[in-house]
Amino acid sequence: MFKIPRGTRDFTPDEMHKRRYIENSMRNTFQTFGYREIQTPMFENLELFTAKSGETIIEELYAFKDKSGRDLALRPELTAPVIRLYVDKLQMKPKPLKLFYFGSCFRYDRPQKGRYREFTQAGCELIGTDTPEAYAELIALAYTLLKNVGLKNIKLNIGNLTVLSTIFKKIGLTKDQQRYIIPLIDKALFEELYSALQDFNIENTKITDFLEILQTSDLEKIKKYIMEDETVSKELDKLEDIFDLLNNCFKIKNYQIKMSIVRGLDYYTGLVFEIEAPMLGAEKQLCGGGAYELISLFGGKDTPTAGFAVGFDRTILALETEGQEFPLPGVDVYVIPVNREMVKKTLEITQLLREKGLSVDVDLLRRGLSKSLKYANSLNAWKAVIVGPDELKKNAVTLRDLKSGEQKIVKIKELPDTIF
Ligand code: HAM
């Protein structure tokens, strides 16, 4: 027997029904926020991903050579591809540009529940504005997207990398030391962080203050800690404006300031945010995003960019963990011939109903009435149309409601309008 590759999954019809239902909800939310859908290839030139992150990222990628020796990679995410597309084709379009996408991503991760080697992201990029209202709307979109699919328990955390690097400077960390502690901060390993800072010979009181600032959600405390620095005060003022808009205009109050958000990707600059589903445990991050810079690196004319991506598969896991009920897949009508002679008429009626836009399935096994009715139930059909010789003589069929069991004789020409 052949096995499915490690870290990948098949989706059965029932699972696909669920996935499409959630995708439709998300697509609808993106559109209500004025975003338009785009698509980019599943593989790109490898350079697109190494340009910012360097060669070390190749370890995490599905990178390969094609038959002509070109270095390619399956995309690990869509931000770099979307900015490549923007620089190539959309730079002259009126700003801001609001683009959204759904797509498979591939990472050479160690698979576990909620972490796969092939997974789907639903994401967006906002190009050409960095006003507080632009950022507040972006965060509101991420939050609304997850609320609209029905999630109840989510946590929105908002941070800022400019502020974080000022906090780093304040206790005098070198670039190498910062690089060492960032993964510890990312994983909230504060005890290990404490020891690392002691190893760097930083005074205990300074370490305690530093750890407190990383974990506080009090903006005033952070402001006091940092004191005056022009760039950083601008960022803090902007954060305050964003919070004000989130609270008062978008009515989103359920968020935390979290300066320990570091984000794994190298292109982020100022604002960063994450949404998590605490019920999911280790792989609880449902969404990540923020402001970033890639355009000038890709040869375009600089303009602000920000965006986020939602992990589609984790969103479904979170919904299942919350016990969310999904609409069942089903068909409107199942059409059954009672004997062989009725097969042709049955197919004609099936087509007639399909032309009216109904979802219709038909017995293709000639298995008789009672087995066909059982099968129709397994398809979750609403109605059955039974085609028998006596009714057919009067140009009629039997219409049966499969939920209540009620049935009546209906003229074929009146059937499409009688079904629902
Ligand atoms: P990211 O945080 O790397 O950001 O990924 C976004 C989301 O994808 C994560 O929050 C998570 O839910 C999901 N995800 C990541 N890796 C896996 C995996 N191995 N298996 C299942 N789900 C996964 C980005 O990719 C950025 N491009 C987001 C962005 C857009 N920033 C600006 N614009």
Tab-separated table of C-alpha atoms and ligand atoms in Angstrom:
chain	number	residue	atom	x	y	z
A	1	MET	CA	0.000	0.000	0.000
A	2	PHE	CA	1.126	3.524	-0.711
A	3	LYS	CA	1.335	5.897	2.223
A	4	ILE	CA	0.563	9.607	2.254
A	5	PRO	CA	3.721	11.776	2.610
A	6	ARG	CA	4.618	12.771	6.175
A	7	GLY	CA	2.945	15.983	7.325
A	8	THR	CA	0.287	15.991	4.566
A	9	ARG	CA	-3.409	15.145	4.762
A	10	ASP	CA	-6.263	13.941	2.563
A	11	PHE	CA	-9.668	15.542	2.950
A	12	THR	CA	-12.812	13.415	2.665
A	13	PRO	CA	-16.050	14.852	1.187
A	14	ASP	CA	-17.348	15.658	4.698
A	15	GLU	CA	-14.112	17.458	5.602
A	16	MET	CA	-14.097	19.335	2.296
A	17	HIS	CA	-17.662	20.451	2.975
A	18	LYS	CA	-16.511	21.937	6.286
A	19	ARG	CA	-13.442	23.544	4.717
A	20	ARG	CA	-15.460	25.152	1.905
A	21	TYR	CA	-18.033	26.425	4.396
A	22	ILE	CA	-15.310	28.175	6.413
A	23	GLU	CA	-13.524	29.398	3.301
A	24	ASN	CA	-16.778	30.966	2.049
A	25	SER	CA	-17.305	32.707	5.371
A	26	MET	CA	-13.741	34.076	5.319
A	27	ARG	CA	-13.966	35.125	1.652
A	28	ASN	CA	-17.154	36.970	2.461
A	29	THR	CA	-15.531	38.779	5.420
A	30	PHE	CA	-12.504	39.828	3.331
A	31	GLN	CA	-14.885	41.216	0.714
A	32	THR	CA	-16.964	43.128	3.255
A	33	PHE	CA	-13.714	44.905	4.258
A	34	GLY	CA	-13.067	45.878	0.613
A	35	TYR	CA	-10.340	43.314	-0.150
A	36	ARG	CA	-9.971	41.635	-3.574
A	37	GLU	CA	-8.733	38.114	-4.183
A	38	ILE	CA	-5.473	37.199	-5.923
A	39	GLN	CA	-3.601	33.983	-6.633
A	40	THR	CA	0.118	33.295	-7.080
A	41	PRO	CA	1.979	30.088	-8.034
A	42	MET	CA	2.627	27.319	-5.513
A	43	PHE	CA	6.323	27.412	-6.344
A	44	GLU	CA	8.614	30.388	-6.786
A	45	ASN	CA	12.274	31.031	-7.494
A	46	LEU	CA	14.140	30.124	-4.315
A	47	GLU	CA	15.746	33.587	-4.186
A	48	LEU	CA	12.380	35.153	-3.379
A	49	PHE	CA	12.519	33.577	0.067
A	50	THR	CA	16.271	33.771	0.698
A	51	ALA	CA	16.486	37.468	-0.311
A	52	LYS	CA	15.417	38.651	3.141
A	53	SER	CA	16.010	35.636	5.340
A	54	GLY	CA	19.330	34.373	3.934
A	55	GLU	CA	20.344	30.824	3.051
A	56	THR	CA	19.514	29.419	6.518
A	57	ILE	CA	15.806	29.437	5.637
A	58	ILE	CA	16.453	26.702	3.034
A	59	GLU	CA	16.495	24.213	5.952
A	60	GLU	CA	12.811	24.972	6.519
A	61	LEU	CA	11.781	24.889	2.864
A	62	TYR	CA	10.903	22.388	0.199
A	63	ALA	CA	13.637	23.635	-2.137
A	64	PHE	CA	14.597	21.774	-5.305
A	65	LYS	CA	16.116	22.093	-8.757
A	66	ASP	CA	13.922	21.631	-11.821
A	67	LYS	CA	15.029	19.742	-14.942
A	68	SER	CA	16.795	22.851	-16.269
A	69	GLY	CA	18.699	23.320	-13.034
A	70	ARG	CA	16.641	26.304	-11.772
A	71	ASP	CA	16.540	26.703	-7.982
A	72	LEU	CA	12.894	26.687	-6.923
A	73	ALA	CA	10.943	26.356	-3.673
A	74	LEU	CA	7.381	25.467	-2.713
A	75	ARG	CA	6.108	28.645	-1.042
A	76	PRO	CA	6.304	28.590	2.783
A	77	GLU	CA	3.994	31.649	2.949
A	78	LEU	CA	2.420	34.171	0.596
A	79	THR	CA	3.643	37.616	1.641
A	80	ALA	CA	6.848	37.528	-0.430
A	81	PRO	CA	4.982	36.149	-3.506
A	82	VAL	CA	2.273	38.832	-3.201
A	83	ILE	CA	4.865	41.615	-2.964
A	84	ARG	CA	6.688	40.116	-5.986
A	85	LEU	CA	3.368	40.274	-7.875
A	86	TYR	CA	2.759	43.840	-6.663
A	87	VAL	CA	6.187	45.064	-7.798
A	88	ASP	CA	5.759	43.284	-11.136
A	89	LYS	CA	2.179	44.236	-12.042
A	90	LEU	CA	0.298	46.401	-9.559
A	91	GLN	CA	2.582	49.291	-8.584
A	92	MET	CA	0.688	51.798	-10.717
A	93	LYS	CA	-2.735	50.916	-9.263
A	94	PRO	CA	-4.454	53.477	-6.993
A	95	LYS	CA	-3.594	53.096	-3.298
A	96	PRO	CA	-4.311	51.620	-0.907
A	97	LEU	CA	-4.380	48.173	-2.444
A	98	LYS	CA	-6.253	45.572	-0.433
A	99	LEU	CA	-5.421	42.025	-1.559
A	100	PHE	CA	-6.462	38.699	-0.062
A	101	TYR	CA	-5.630	35.084	-0.808
A	102	PHE	CA	-6.177	31.450	0.108
A	103	GLY	CA	-3.406	29.001	-0.650
A	104	SER	CA	-1.387	25.957	0.294
A	105	CYS	CA	1.960	26.580	1.983
A	106	PHE	CA	4.774	24.116	2.529
A	107	ARG	CA	7.243	24.060	5.410
A	108	TYR	CA	9.718	21.369	6.342
A	109	ASP	CA	8.413	21.474	9.938
A	110	ARG	CA	8.297	18.604	12.412
A	111	PRO	CA	4.675	17.467	12.045
A	112	GLN	CA	2.348	17.295	15.036
A	113	LYS	CA	-1.276	18.176	15.771
A	114	GLY	CA	-1.888	21.604	14.187
A	115	ARG	CA	1.511	21.663	12.479
A	116	TYR	CA	1.761	20.195	9.006
A	117	ARG	CA	4.179	20.194	6.097
A	118	GLU	CA	1.379	21.225	3.760
A	119	PHE	CA	-1.178	23.606	5.221
A	120	THR	CA	-3.500	26.360	4.053
A	121	GLN	CA	-3.304	30.048	4.832
A	122	ALA	CA	-6.032	32.657	4.392
A	123	GLY	CA	-4.296	36.001	4.388
A	124	CYS	CA	-4.165	39.550	3.117
A	125	GLU	CA	-1.771	42.377	2.349
A	126	LEU	CA	-2.560	46.076	2.666
A	127	ILE	CA	-0.274	48.179	0.461
A	128	GLY	CA	0.200	51.945	0.441
A	129	THR	CA	-0.915	53.157	3.868
A	130	ASP	CA	0.337	53.102	7.448
A	131	THR	CA	-2.197	55.359	9.166
A	132	PRO	CA	-3.542	54.235	12.564
A	133	GLU	CA	-6.957	53.712	10.923
A	134	ALA	CA	-5.384	51.415	8.307
A	135	TYR	CA	-3.737	49.309	11.012
A	136	ALA	CA	-6.819	49.297	13.241
A	137	GLU	CA	-8.960	48.147	10.308
A	138	LEU	CA	-6.426	45.416	9.469
A	139	ILE	CA	-6.428	44.063	13.024
A	140	ALA	CA	-10.233	44.321	13.138
A	141	LEU	CA	-10.412	42.305	9.915
A	142	ALA	CA	-8.257	39.497	11.364
A	143	TYR	CA	-10.384	39.399	14.499
A	144	THR	CA	-13.707	39.576	12.613
A	145	LEU	CA	-12.613	36.825	10.225
A	146	LEU	CA	-12.186	34.424	13.143
A	147	LYS	CA	-15.287	35.622	14.995
A	148	ASN	CA	-17.441	35.269	11.871
A	149	VAL	CA	-16.505	31.602	11.415
A	150	GLY	CA	-17.935	31.083	14.889
A	151	LEU	CA	-14.883	31.001	17.194
A	152	LYS	CA	-15.653	32.016	20.754
A	153	ASN	CA	-12.368	31.729	22.646
A	154	ILE	CA	-9.651	33.720	20.946
A	155	LYS	CA	-6.996	36.078	22.296
A	156	LEU	CA	-5.687	39.033	20.334
A	157	ASN	CA	-2.187	40.265	21.268
A	158	ILE	CA	-0.658	43.423	19.856
A	159	GLY	CA	3.001	44.436	20.045
A	160	ASN	CA	5.571	46.556	18.267
A	161	LEU	CA	9.062	45.546	17.158
A	162	THR	CA	10.461	49.115	17.220
A	163	VAL	CA	9.429	49.345	20.861
A	164	LEU	CA	10.879	45.892	21.555
A	165	SER	CA	14.248	46.776	20.059
A	166	THR	CA	14.329	49.960	22.172
A	167	ILE	CA	13.671	47.794	25.230
A	168	PHE	CA	16.601	45.582	24.140
A	169	LYS	CA	18.856	48.633	23.747
A	170	LYS	CA	17.842	49.906	27.139
A	171	ILE	CA	19.434	46.964	28.902
A	172	GLY	CA	22.390	47.046	26.545
A	173	LEU	CA	21.958	43.772	24.632
A	174	THR	CA	24.238	43.213	21.646
A	175	LYS	CA	22.744	41.975	18.351
A	176	ASP	CA	24.090	38.457	19.038
A	177	GLN	CA	22.608	38.432	22.534
A	178	GLN	CA	19.264	39.606	21.101
A	179	ARG	CA	19.361	36.815	18.544
A	180	TYR	CA	19.951	34.321	21.339
A	181	ILE	CA	17.086	35.471	23.550
A	182	ILE	CA	14.436	36.090	20.860
A	183	PRO	CA	13.386	32.405	20.625
A	184	LEU	CA	13.120	32.301	24.441
A	185	ILE	CA	10.844	35.344	24.406
A	186	ASP	CA	8.857	33.839	21.528
A	187	LYS	CA	8.196	30.669	23.512
A	188	ALA	CA	7.574	32.635	26.762
A	189	LEU	CA	10.428	30.757	28.499
A	190	PHE	CA	10.982	33.507	31.062
A	191	GLU	CA	13.009	31.439	33.538
A	192	GLU	CA	15.502	30.465	30.839
A	193	LEU	CA	15.518	34.095	29.729
A	194	TYR	CA	16.377	35.188	33.285
A	195	SER	CA	19.374	32.826	33.409
A	196	ALA	CA	20.549	33.889	29.950
A	197	LEU	CA	20.483	37.550	30.964
A	198	GLN	CA	22.407	36.714	34.143
A	199	ASP	CA	24.981	34.943	31.980
A	200	PHE	CA	25.286	38.184	29.982
A	201	ASN	CA	26.227	39.898	33.297
A	202	ILE	CA	23.159	42.115	33.414
A	203	GLU	CA	22.204	43.406	36.894
A	204	ASN	CA	19.333	41.536	38.590
A	205	THR	CA	17.156	44.651	39.062
A	206	LYS	CA	17.516	45.488	35.377
A	207	ILE	CA	16.537	41.931	34.452
A	208	THR	CA	13.456	42.059	36.675
A	209	ASP	CA	12.321	45.384	35.152
A	210	PHE	CA	12.970	44.035	31.658
A	211	LEU	CA	10.917	40.894	32.285
A	212	GLU	CA	8.100	42.933	33.765
A	213	ILE	CA	7.956	45.212	30.726
A	214	LEU	CA	7.903	42.226	28.386
A	215	GLN	CA	4.895	40.825	30.223
A	216	THR	CA	2.910	43.940	31.081
A	217	SER	CA	-0.158	45.063	29.186
A	218	ASP	CA	0.065	48.561	30.652
A	219	LEU	CA	1.115	51.003	27.932
A	220	GLU	CA	1.863	53.767	30.440
A	221	LYS	CA	4.368	51.531	32.238
A	222	ILE	CA	6.085	50.754	28.919
A	223	LYS	CA	6.212	54.470	28.056
A	224	LYS	CA	7.772	55.284	31.415
A	225	TYR	CA	10.351	52.508	31.053
A	226	ILE	CA	11.475	53.625	27.624
A	227	MET	CA	11.327	57.400	28.236
A	228	GLU	CA	12.089	59.799	25.453
A	229	ASP	CA	13.213	58.610	22.064
A	230	GLU	CA	11.589	60.271	19.085
A	231	THR	CA	10.977	57.278	16.792
A	232	VAL	CA	9.743	55.112	19.564
A	233	SER	CA	7.408	57.743	21.036
A	234	LYS	CA	5.854	58.131	17.591
A	235	GLU	CA	5.265	54.372	17.483
A	236	LEU	CA	3.773	54.399	20.976
A	237	ASP	CA	1.456	57.312	20.108
A	238	LYS	CA	0.365	55.433	17.030
A	239	LEU	CA	-0.310	52.312	19.089
A	240	GLU	CA	-2.494	54.424	21.378
A	241	ASP	CA	-4.454	55.719	18.377
A	242	ILE	CA	-4.891	52.159	17.085
A	243	PHE	CA	-6.213	51.018	20.468
A	244	ASP	CA	-8.603	53.966	20.585
A	245	LEU	CA	-10.003	53.091	17.133
A	246	LEU	CA	-10.250	49.393	17.961
A	247	ASN	CA	-12.175	50.186	21.164
A	248	ASN	CA	-14.437	52.938	19.975
A	249	CYS	CA	-15.010	52.375	16.260
A	250	PHE	CA	-14.521	48.658	15.689
A	251	LYS	CA	-15.863	47.768	19.164
A	252	ILE	CA	-13.017	45.340	19.766
A	253	LYS	CA	-11.950	45.539	23.385
A	254	ASN	CA	-10.776	42.032	23.924
A	255	TYR	CA	-7.030	42.467	23.247
A	256	GLN	CA	-3.768	42.664	25.165
A	257	ILE	CA	-0.658	44.715	24.665
A	258	LYS	CA	2.201	42.272	24.433
A	259	MET	CA	5.697	43.548	23.740
A	260	SER	CA	7.077	40.017	23.773
A	261	ILE	CA	5.626	39.265	20.326
A	262	VAL	CA	8.714	38.725	18.179
A	263	ARG	CA	7.273	37.007	15.041
A	264	GLY	CA	9.347	34.364	13.294
A	265	LEU	CA	9.796	36.031	9.909
A	266	ASP	CA	12.531	38.550	9.177
A	267	TYR	CA	10.596	41.208	7.298
A	268	TYR	CA	8.523	42.751	10.121
A	269	THR	CA	9.269	46.320	11.202
A	270	GLY	CA	6.858	48.070	13.626
A	271	LEU	CA	3.347	46.868	14.496
A	272	VAL	CA	2.955	43.115	15.040
A	273	PHE	CA	-0.058	41.118	16.203
A	274	GLU	CA	-1.116	37.552	16.825
A	275	ILE	CA	-4.386	35.808	17.562
A	276	GLU	CA	-4.365	32.556	19.467
A	277	ALA	CA	-6.846	29.886	20.508
A	278	PRO	CA	-5.559	28.949	23.996
A	279	MET	CA	-7.504	25.642	23.845
A	280	LEU	CA	-5.160	24.327	21.159
A	281	GLY	CA	-2.109	24.049	23.423
A	282	ALA	CA	1.310	24.091	21.747
A	283	GLU	CA	0.163	25.040	18.246
A	284	LYS	CA	-2.331	27.643	19.378
A	285	GLN	CA	-1.376	30.503	17.087
A	286	LEU	CA	-4.200	30.998	14.601
A	287	CYS	CA	-3.075	34.234	13.016
A	288	GLY	CA	0.069	36.338	12.744
A	289	GLY	CA	0.838	39.586	11.013
A	290	GLY	CA	2.058	43.146	11.134
A	291	ALA	CA	3.852	45.893	9.236
A	292	TYR	CA	6.812	44.832	7.125
A	293	GLU	CA	9.266	45.912	4.429
A	294	LEU	CA	9.949	43.932	1.288
A	295	ILE	CA	9.092	46.222	-1.633
A	296	SER	CA	12.436	48.025	-1.951
A	297	LEU	CA	14.326	44.737	-1.558
A	298	PHE	CA	12.296	43.419	-4.517
A	299	GLY	CA	13.159	46.478	-6.643
A	300	GLY	CA	9.905	48.420	-6.205
A	301	LYS	CA	9.202	51.995	-5.141
A	302	ASP	CA	8.880	52.022	-1.374
A	303	THR	CA	5.420	52.315	0.144
A	304	PRO	CA	4.100	51.004	3.483
A	305	THR	CA	2.932	47.394	3.698
A	306	ALA	CA	1.171	45.349	6.360
A	307	GLY	CA	-0.832	42.156	6.439
A	308	PHE	CA	-1.580	38.920	8.220
A	309	ALA	CA	-2.264	35.257	7.593
A	310	VAL	CA	-4.694	32.947	9.340
A	311	GLY	CA	-3.814	29.266	9.630
A	312	PHE	CA	-6.876	27.734	8.027
A	313	ASP	CA	-6.286	24.196	9.377
A	314	ARG	CA	-5.765	25.385	12.940
A	315	THR	CA	-8.924	27.473	12.716
A	316	ILE	CA	-10.876	24.303	11.917
A	317	LEU	CA	-9.175	22.451	14.792
A	318	ALA	CA	-10.103	25.281	17.151
A	319	LEU	CA	-13.729	25.233	15.957
A	320	GLU	CA	-13.913	21.467	16.452
A	321	THR	CA	-12.393	21.802	19.931
A	322	GLU	CA	-15.086	24.348	20.779
A	323	GLY	CA	-17.702	21.829	19.614
A	324	GLN	CA	-18.948	23.952	16.721
A	325	GLU	CA	-21.689	22.331	14.631
A	326	PHE	CA	-21.222	22.626	10.876
A	327	PRO	CA	-24.051	22.416	8.340
A	328	LEU	CA	-24.261	18.851	7.059
A	329	PRO	CA	-23.475	18.151	3.431
A	330	GLY	CA	-26.511	16.963	1.506
A	331	VAL	CA	-28.485	17.042	-1.740
A	332	ASP	CA	-31.882	18.591	-2.371
A	333	VAL	CA	-33.386	15.637	-4.188
A	334	TYR	CA	-32.728	11.953	-4.843
A	335	VAL	CA	-34.553	10.462	-7.846
A	336	ILE	CA	-35.433	6.763	-7.869
A	337	PRO	CA	-36.812	4.594	-10.704
A	338	VAL	CA	-38.954	1.779	-9.298
A	339	ASN	CA	-37.925	-0.566	-12.151
A	340	ARG	CA	-35.637	-0.754	-15.228
A	341	GLU	CA	-38.297	0.653	-17.579
A	342	MET	CA	-38.389	3.870	-15.554
A	343	VAL	CA	-34.619	4.601	-15.844
A	344	LYS	CA	-34.793	6.887	-18.901
A	345	LYS	CA	-37.663	8.955	-17.527
A	346	THR	CA	-35.820	9.161	-14.198
A	347	LEU	CA	-32.758	10.655	-15.882
A	348	GLU	CA	-34.953	13.135	-17.793
A	349	ILE	CA	-36.571	14.277	-14.555
A	350	THR	CA	-33.155	14.503	-12.887
A	351	GLN	CA	-31.921	16.814	-15.643
A	352	LEU	CA	-35.107	18.899	-15.488
A	353	LEU	CA	-34.538	19.515	-11.774
A	354	ARG	CA	-30.823	20.236	-12.211
A	355	GLU	CA	-31.633	22.830	-14.861
A	356	LYS	CA	-33.700	24.573	-12.193
A	357	GLY	CA	-30.570	24.826	-10.038
A	358	LEU	CA	-31.367	22.085	-7.524
A	359	SER	CA	-28.674	19.656	-6.364
A	360	VAL	CA	-29.932	16.305	-7.538
A	361	ASP	CA	-28.589	12.787	-7.339
A	362	VAL	CA	-30.082	9.748	-9.011
A	363	ASP	CA	-30.049	5.981	-8.526
A	364	LEU	CA	-27.362	4.570	-10.830
A	365	LEU	CA	-27.389	1.045	-9.396
A	366	ARG	CA	-30.994	-0.053	-10.150
A	367	ARG	CA	-31.214	-1.218	-6.557
A	368	GLY	CA	-34.941	-0.968	-5.914
A	369	LEU	CA	-37.026	1.383	-3.810
A	370	SER	CA	-36.271	0.549	-0.190
A	371	LYS	CA	-32.477	0.312	-0.624
A	372	SER	CA	-32.538	3.516	-2.655
A	373	LEU	CA	-34.410	5.334	0.105
A	374	LYS	CA	-31.821	4.154	2.616
A	375	TYR	CA	-29.024	5.411	0.367
A	376	ALA	CA	-30.842	8.751	-0.085
A	377	ASN	CA	-30.893	9.111	3.704
A	378	SER	CA	-27.162	8.421	3.877
A	379	LEU	CA	-26.670	11.288	1.388
A	380	ASN	CA	-28.759	13.515	3.664
A	381	ALA	CA	-31.214	14.181	0.821
A	382	TRP	CA	-34.236	16.351	1.663
A	383	LYS	CA	-36.684	14.913	-0.849
A	384	ALA	CA	-37.031	11.774	-2.936
A	385	VAL	CA	-38.756	11.664	-6.299
A	386	ILE	CA	-40.040	8.162	-7.014
A	387	VAL	CA	-40.752	7.386	-10.658
A	388	GLY	CA	-43.304	4.551	-11.041
A	389	PRO	CA	-45.387	3.298	-14.014
A	390	ASP	CA	-48.868	4.084	-12.594
A	391	GLU	CA	-48.097	7.731	-11.766
A	392	LEU	CA	-46.130	8.148	-15.000
A	393	LYS	CA	-49.251	7.254	-17.039
A	394	LYS	CA	-50.712	10.482	-15.593
A	395	ASN	CA	-47.429	12.402	-16.208
A	396	ALA	CA	-46.835	12.429	-12.468
A	397	VAL	CA	-44.370	11.115	-9.874
A	398	THR	CA	-44.329	10.576	-6.113
A	399	LEU	CA	-42.612	13.304	-4.090
A	400	ARG	CA	-41.531	12.143	-0.650
A	401	ASP	CA	-40.257	14.336	2.180
A	402	LEU	CA	-37.400	12.291	3.618
A	403	LYS	CA	-37.421	14.116	6.934
A	404	SER	CA	-41.151	13.753	7.743
A	405	GLY	CA	-41.957	10.711	5.573
A	406	GLU	CA	-44.952	12.515	4.029
A	407	GLN	CA	-45.551	11.973	0.347
A	408	LYS	CA	-47.833	13.186	-2.463
A	409	ILE	CA	-48.388	12.734	-6.179
A	410	VAL	CA	-47.124	15.683	-8.238
A	411	LYS	CA	-47.399	16.417	-11.995
A	412	ILE	CA	-43.887	16.353	-13.552
A	413	LYS	CA	-44.246	19.833	-15.019
A	414	GLU	CA	-45.141	21.210	-11.586
A	415	LEU	CA	-42.361	19.304	-9.833
A	416	PRO	CA	-39.575	21.959	-9.897
A	417	ASP	CA	-41.835	24.507	-8.177
A	418	THR	CA	-43.298	22.010	-5.695
A	419	ILE	CA	-40.041	20.609	-4.316
A	420	PHE	CA	-39.326	23.403	-1.832
B	1	HAM	P1	3.139	32.935	10.090
B	1	HAM	O1	2.915	33.345	11.510
B	1	HAM	O2	4.390	32.237	9.749
B	1	HAM	O3	2.986	34.262	9.230
B	1	HAM	O4	1.933	32.024	9.624
B	1	HAM	C1	0.589	32.446	9.764
B	1	HAM	C2	-0.250	31.320	10.346
B	1	HAM	O5	-0.109	30.132	9.565
B	1	HAM	C3	0.179	30.882	11.757
B	1	HAM	O6	-0.366	31.731	12.725
B	1	HAM	C4	-0.399	29.481	11.829
B	1	HAM	O7	-1.770	29.510	12.215
B	1	HAM	C5	-0.303	28.992	10.387
B	1	HAM	N1	0.832	28.063	10.239
B	1	HAM	C6	2.149	28.343	10.155
B	1	HAM	N2	2.894	27.225	10.025
B	1	HAM	C7	2.018	26.186	10.031
B	1	HAM	C8	2.137	24.766	9.909
B	1	HAM	N3	3.326	24.177	9.748
B	1	HAM	N4	1.017	24.010	9.965
B	1	HAM	C9	-0.208	24.583	10.124
B	1	HAM	N5	-0.388	25.920	10.217
B	1	HAM	C10	0.695	26.721	10.172
B	1	HAM	C11	3.102	34.304	7.880
B	1	HAM	O8	3.165	33.334	7.163
B	1	HAM	C12	3.072	35.708	7.311
B	1	HAM	N6	3.203	35.624	5.843
B	1	HAM	C13	1.812	36.442	7.703
B	1	HAM	C14	1.754	37.830	7.135
B	1	HAM	C15	1.054	38.232	6.069
B	1	HAM	N7	2.432	38.860	7.581
B	1	HAM	C16	2.174	39.898	6.832
B	1	HAM	N8	1.358	39.545	5.885
